[in-house]
Coordinates of C-alpha atoms in Angstrom, one line a residue:
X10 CA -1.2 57.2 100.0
X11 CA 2.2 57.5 102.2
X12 CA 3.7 54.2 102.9
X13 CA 3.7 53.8 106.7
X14 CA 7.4 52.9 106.0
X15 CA 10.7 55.1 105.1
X16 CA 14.1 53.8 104.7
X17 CA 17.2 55.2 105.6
X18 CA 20.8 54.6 104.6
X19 CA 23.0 53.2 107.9
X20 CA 26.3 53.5 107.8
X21 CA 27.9 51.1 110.9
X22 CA 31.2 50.4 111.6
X23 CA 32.2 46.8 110.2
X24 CA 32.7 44.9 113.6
X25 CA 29.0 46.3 114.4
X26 CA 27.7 45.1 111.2
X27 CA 29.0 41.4 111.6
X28 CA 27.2 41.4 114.9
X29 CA 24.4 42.8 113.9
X30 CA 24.3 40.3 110.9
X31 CA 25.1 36.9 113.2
X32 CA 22.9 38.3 116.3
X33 CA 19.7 38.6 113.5
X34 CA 20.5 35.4 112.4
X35 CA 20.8 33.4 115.3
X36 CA 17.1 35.0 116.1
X37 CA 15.8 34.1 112.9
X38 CA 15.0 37.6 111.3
X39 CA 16.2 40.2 108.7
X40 CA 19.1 42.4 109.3
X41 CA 16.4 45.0 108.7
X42 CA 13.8 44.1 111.2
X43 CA 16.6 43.4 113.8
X44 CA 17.7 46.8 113.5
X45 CA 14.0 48.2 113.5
X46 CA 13.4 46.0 116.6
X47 CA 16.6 47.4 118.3
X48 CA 15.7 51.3 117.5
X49 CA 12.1 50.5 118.8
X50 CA 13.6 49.3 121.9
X51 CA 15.9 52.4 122.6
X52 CA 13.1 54.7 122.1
X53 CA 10.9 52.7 124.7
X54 CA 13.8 52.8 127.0
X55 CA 14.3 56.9 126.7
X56 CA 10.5 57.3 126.9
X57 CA 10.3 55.5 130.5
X58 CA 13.3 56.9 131.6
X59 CA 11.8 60.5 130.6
X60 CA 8.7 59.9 132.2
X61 CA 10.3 58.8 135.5
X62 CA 12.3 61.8 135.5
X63 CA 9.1 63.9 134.9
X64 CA 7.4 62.4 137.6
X65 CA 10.3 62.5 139.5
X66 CA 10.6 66.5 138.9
X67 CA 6.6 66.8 140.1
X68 CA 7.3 64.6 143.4
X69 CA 6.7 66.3 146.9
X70 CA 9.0 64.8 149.5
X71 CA 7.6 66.5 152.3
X72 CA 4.6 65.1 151.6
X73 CA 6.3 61.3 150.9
X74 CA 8.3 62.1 154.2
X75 CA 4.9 62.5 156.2
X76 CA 3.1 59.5 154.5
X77 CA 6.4 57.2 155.4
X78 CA 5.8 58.6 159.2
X79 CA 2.4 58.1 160.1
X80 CA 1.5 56.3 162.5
X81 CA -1.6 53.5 161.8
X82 CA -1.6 50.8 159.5
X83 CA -0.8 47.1 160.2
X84 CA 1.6 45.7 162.2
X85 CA 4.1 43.1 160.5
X86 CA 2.7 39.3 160.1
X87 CA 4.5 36.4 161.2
X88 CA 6.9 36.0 158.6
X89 CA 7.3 39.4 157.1
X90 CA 10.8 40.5 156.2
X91 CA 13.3 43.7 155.3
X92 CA 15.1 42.1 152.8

């Protein structure tokens, strides 16, 4: 059975390593699983921002420009602001 693990040789520049090294430290874990946890958090970040952009490619603005000017809904309650 395939461990659900791999490894892989990283090669970082020194000054990156030391901060790596006091940063997992100060947090109480491995170099290892500081790493891991900072690669897992890129690929989340890419993943939302290429899912906004794909959603962002399907939008209609016509259609978002005819919502925004309807006319109906509520009018504003006392204390309702535009920030």
């Amino acid at each position: 059975m395939k461990s659900p693990r791999s490894t892989y040789p990283l090669r970082l520049p020194s000054s990156v390593k030391a901060e790596v090294e006091r940063l997992a430290k100060a947090e109480g874990v491995s170099v290892n699983q500081f790493v891991a946890s900072a690669v897992a958090e890129k690929l989340a970040a890419m993943s939302t921002a290429a899912f906004f952009a794909e959603r962002r490619n399907r939008a209609d603005f016509r259609a978002f420009d005819r919502l925004m000017r309807r006319k109906g809904g509520e009018t504003p309650r006392s204390g309702d602001t535009v920030d």
